[in-house]
Coordinates of C-alpha atoms in Angstrom, one line a residue:
X1422 CA -0.2 0.1 0.2
X1423 CA 1.6 3.5 -0.8
X1424 CA 1.6 6.4 1.2
X1425 CA -0.2 8.7 -1.4
X1426 CA -3.8 9.4 -0.3
X1427 CA -6.1 11.6 -2.5
X1428 CA -9.5 13.1 -1.9
X1429 CA -12.6 11.3 -3.2
X1430 CA -14.5 14.2 -4.8
X1431 CA -18.5 14.6 -5.4
X1432 CA -18.3 14.0 -9.1
X1433 CA -16.0 11.3 -8.9
X1434 CA -18.5 9.8 -5.7
X1435 CA -21.4 10.5 -8.3
X1436 CA -19.8 8.8 -11.1
X1437 CA -19.1 5.7 -8.7
X1438 CA -22.4 5.4 -7.8
X1439 CA -23.9 6.1 -11.5
X1440 CA -21.8 3.4 -12.6
X1441 CA -22.9 1.1 -9.5
X1442 CA -26.6 1.4 -10.5
X1443 CA -26.3 0.8 -14.2
X1444 CA -24.1 -2.3 -13.7
X1445 CA -26.1 -4.0 -10.6
X1446 CA -29.5 -2.8 -12.8
X1447 CA -28.1 -4.7 -16.0
X1448 CA -28.8 -8.1 -14.7
X1449 CA -32.2 -7.0 -13.5
X1450 CA -33.2 -5.3 -16.7
X1451 CA -32.1 -8.8 -18.7
X1452 CA -33.9 -11.1 -16.1
X1453 CA -36.8 -9.0 -16.1
X1454 CA -37.2 -9.3 -20.2
X1455 CA -36.5 -13.0 -20.2
X1456 CA -38.9 -13.3 -17.5
X1457 CA -41.6 -11.6 -18.8
X1458 CA -41.2 -13.4 -22.3
X1459 CA -41.5 -16.5 -20.5
X1460 CA -44.6 -15.9 -18.5
X1461 CA -46.2 -13.5 -21.0
X1462 CA -45.6 -15.4 -24.8
X1463 CA -44.7 -18.8 -23.5
X1464 CA -47.0 -19.6 -21.1
X1465 CA -45.4 -20.9 -18.6
X1466 CA -47.0 -19.5 -15.4
X1467 CA -50.0 -19.5 -13.5
X1468 CA -53.1 -17.9 -14.9
X1469 CA -52.5 -14.4 -12.9
X1470 CA -49.0 -13.8 -14.7
X1471 CA -48.7 -10.5 -13.1
X1472 CA -48.3 -11.1 -9.5
X1473 CA -46.0 -14.3 -10.7
X1474 CA -43.9 -12.1 -12.9
X1475 CA -43.8 -9.2 -9.9
X1476 CA -42.6 -11.4 -7.2
X1477 CA -39.5 -13.1 -9.0
X1478 CA -38.7 -10.0 -10.3
X1479 CA -38.8 -8.2 -6.8
X1480 CA -36.8 -11.9 -5.5
X1481 CA -34.4 -11.5 -8.3
X1482 CA -33.4 -8.0 -8.0
X1483 CA -33.4 -8.0 -4.1
X1484 CA -31.1 -10.9 -4.1
X1485 CA -28.6 -9.9 -6.7
X1486 CA -28.5 -6.3 -5.5
X1487 CA -28.0 -8.3 -2.1
X1488 CA -24.7 -10.4 -3.4
X1489 CA -23.5 -7.5 -5.2
X1490 CA -22.9 -5.2 -2.5
X1491 CA -21.4 -8.0 -0.4
X1492 CA -18.7 -9.2 -3.3
X1493 CA -18.1 -5.4 -3.9
X1494 CA -17.5 -4.8 -0.2
X1495 CA -15.1 -7.5 0.4
X1496 CA -13.2 -6.5 -2.9
X1497 CA -12.7 -2.9 -1.7
X1498 CA -11.8 -4.1 2.0
X1499 CA -9.3 -6.4 0.3
X1500 CA -8.4 -3.2 -2.0
X1501 CA -7.0 -1.3 0.7
X1502 CA -10.1 0.9 1.2
X1503 CA -10.4 3.2 4.2
X1504 CA -14.2 3.0 6.0
X1505 CA -15.1 6.6 6.7
X1506 CA -11.9 8.3 5.4
X1507 CA -12.1 11.6 3.1
X1508 CA -8.9 10.4 1.8
X1509 CA -8.1 7.0 0.3
X1510 CA -4.6 5.3 -0.8
X1511 CA -4.1 4.6 -4.5
X1512 CA -4.1 1.3 -3.9
X1513 CA -7.8 1.6 -2.6
X1514 CA -8.4 4.0 -5.7
X1515 CA -6.8 1.1 -8.3
X1516 CA -9.1 -1.3 -7.0
X1517 CA -12.5 0.6 -7.6
X1518 CA -11.4 1.5 -11.1
X1519 CA -10.7 -1.5 -12.3
X1520 CA -13.4 -3.2 -10.5
X1521 CA -15.7 -0.7 -12.4
X1522 CA -14.0 -1.3 -15.4
X1523 CA -13.7 -5.2 -15.3
X1524 CA -17.4 -5.3 -13.9
X1525 CA -18.5 -3.1 -17.1
X1526 CA -16.8 -5.3 -19.6
X1527 CA -17.7 -8.2 -17.7
X1528 CA -21.1 -7.3 -17.5
X1529 CA -21.3 -6.2 -21.5
X1530 CA -19.2 -9.7 -22.3
X1531 CA -22.0 -12.0 -20.6
X1532 CA -25.3 -9.5 -22.3
X1533 CA -23.3 -10.2 -25.7
X1534 CA -23.3 -14.1 -25.2
X1535 CA -26.7 -14.0 -24.1
X1536 CA -27.9 -12.0 -27.4
X1537 CA -25.9 -14.4 -29.5
X1538 CA -26.8 -17.7 -28.0
X1539 CA -30.4 -16.9 -27.2
X1540 CA -31.6 -17.4 -30.3
X1541 CA -35.1 -15.6 -30.4
X1542 CA -35.8 -13.6 -33.6
X1543 CA -38.9 -12.6 -35.8
X1544 CA -38.8 -16.3 -37.3
X1545 CA -38.4 -18.3 -33.8
X1546 CA -41.0 -15.7 -32.3
X1547 CA -43.4 -16.5 -34.9
X1548 CA -42.6 -20.3 -35.1
X1549 CA -43.3 -20.5 -31.4
X1550 CA -46.4 -17.9 -30.9
X1551 CA -47.9 -20.2 -34.1
X1552 CA -47.2 -23.5 -32.0
X1553 CA -49.0 -21.7 -28.6
X1554 CA -51.9 -20.4 -30.7
X1555 CA -52.3 -24.6 -32.1
X1556 CA -52.1 -25.5 -28.7
X1557 CA -54.6 -23.2 -27.5
X1558 CA -56.9 -24.3 -30.2
X1559 CA -57.3 -27.4 -28.6
X1560 CA -54.3 -28.7 -31.6
X1561 CA -52.7 -32.3 -30.4
X1562 CA -49.5 -32.2 -29.0
X1563 CA -48.6 -35.2 -31.5
X1564 CA -49.1 -33.2 -34.6
X1565 CA -46.3 -30.7 -33.5
X1566 CA -43.4 -30.4 -36.5
X1567 CA -39.8 -31.0 -36.0
X1568 CA -39.0 -27.3 -36.6
X1569 CA -42.1 -26.4 -33.9
X1570 CA -40.5 -28.5 -31.4
X1571 CA -37.0 -27.8 -31.6
X1572 CA -37.5 -23.7 -31.7
X1573 CA -39.7 -24.6 -28.3
X1574 CA -37.1 -26.4 -26.9
X1575 CA -34.4 -24.3 -27.8
X1576 CA -36.2 -21.1 -26.5
X1577 CA -37.4 -22.6 -23.4
X1578 CA -34.8 -24.7 -22.3
X1579 CA -37.2 -26.9 -21.6
X1580 CA -38.6 -30.3 -23.5
X1581 CA -41.4 -30.0 -25.3
X1582 CA -43.7 -32.2 -22.9
X1583 CA -42.8 -30.2 -19.9
X1584 CA -43.5 -26.7 -21.3
X1585 CA -47.6 -27.6 -21.9
X1586 CA -47.9 -30.1 -19.4
X1587 CA -51.1 -32.3 -20.1
X1588 CA -53.8 -31.2 -17.8
X1589 CA -56.7 -33.2 -16.7
X1590 CA -59.2 -31.7 -18.5
X1591 CA -56.9 -32.9 -21.6
X1592 CA -57.0 -35.9 -21.1

């Protein structure tokens, strides 16, 4: 740890706070839209979807925020941050800068990976929605095309039979 300390100014503090908000909320926003897709279009929830959606969203947001706060606290503690001090050693400032940069780049790479591996586009969305409508209009599961089955399984990560289980009234 070097003996040089620098004061963390208000603009720098605001910058750290804004970056933390944007970084922490990135997972929440991605999760929210995935959950919205699954509950709204995929029909993977109870009939009252809005309550289920809100509950899972709130739980996910609070859990990830708690974990992120804990991890960042540990990183800053091991990085030499002096709690309550207006002046921080250079080591702590470097830790903050590296954490913000690495976190931002890491989350960006994760978002890009998700975007390229989640095969939702206009064509697959249409196939999925058409299959869902076919089943809602009393179509038989056995009549599914290979393409529809593959798209449903790819987008949901579940087997076709698991996505729309047979209800007692369907038998």
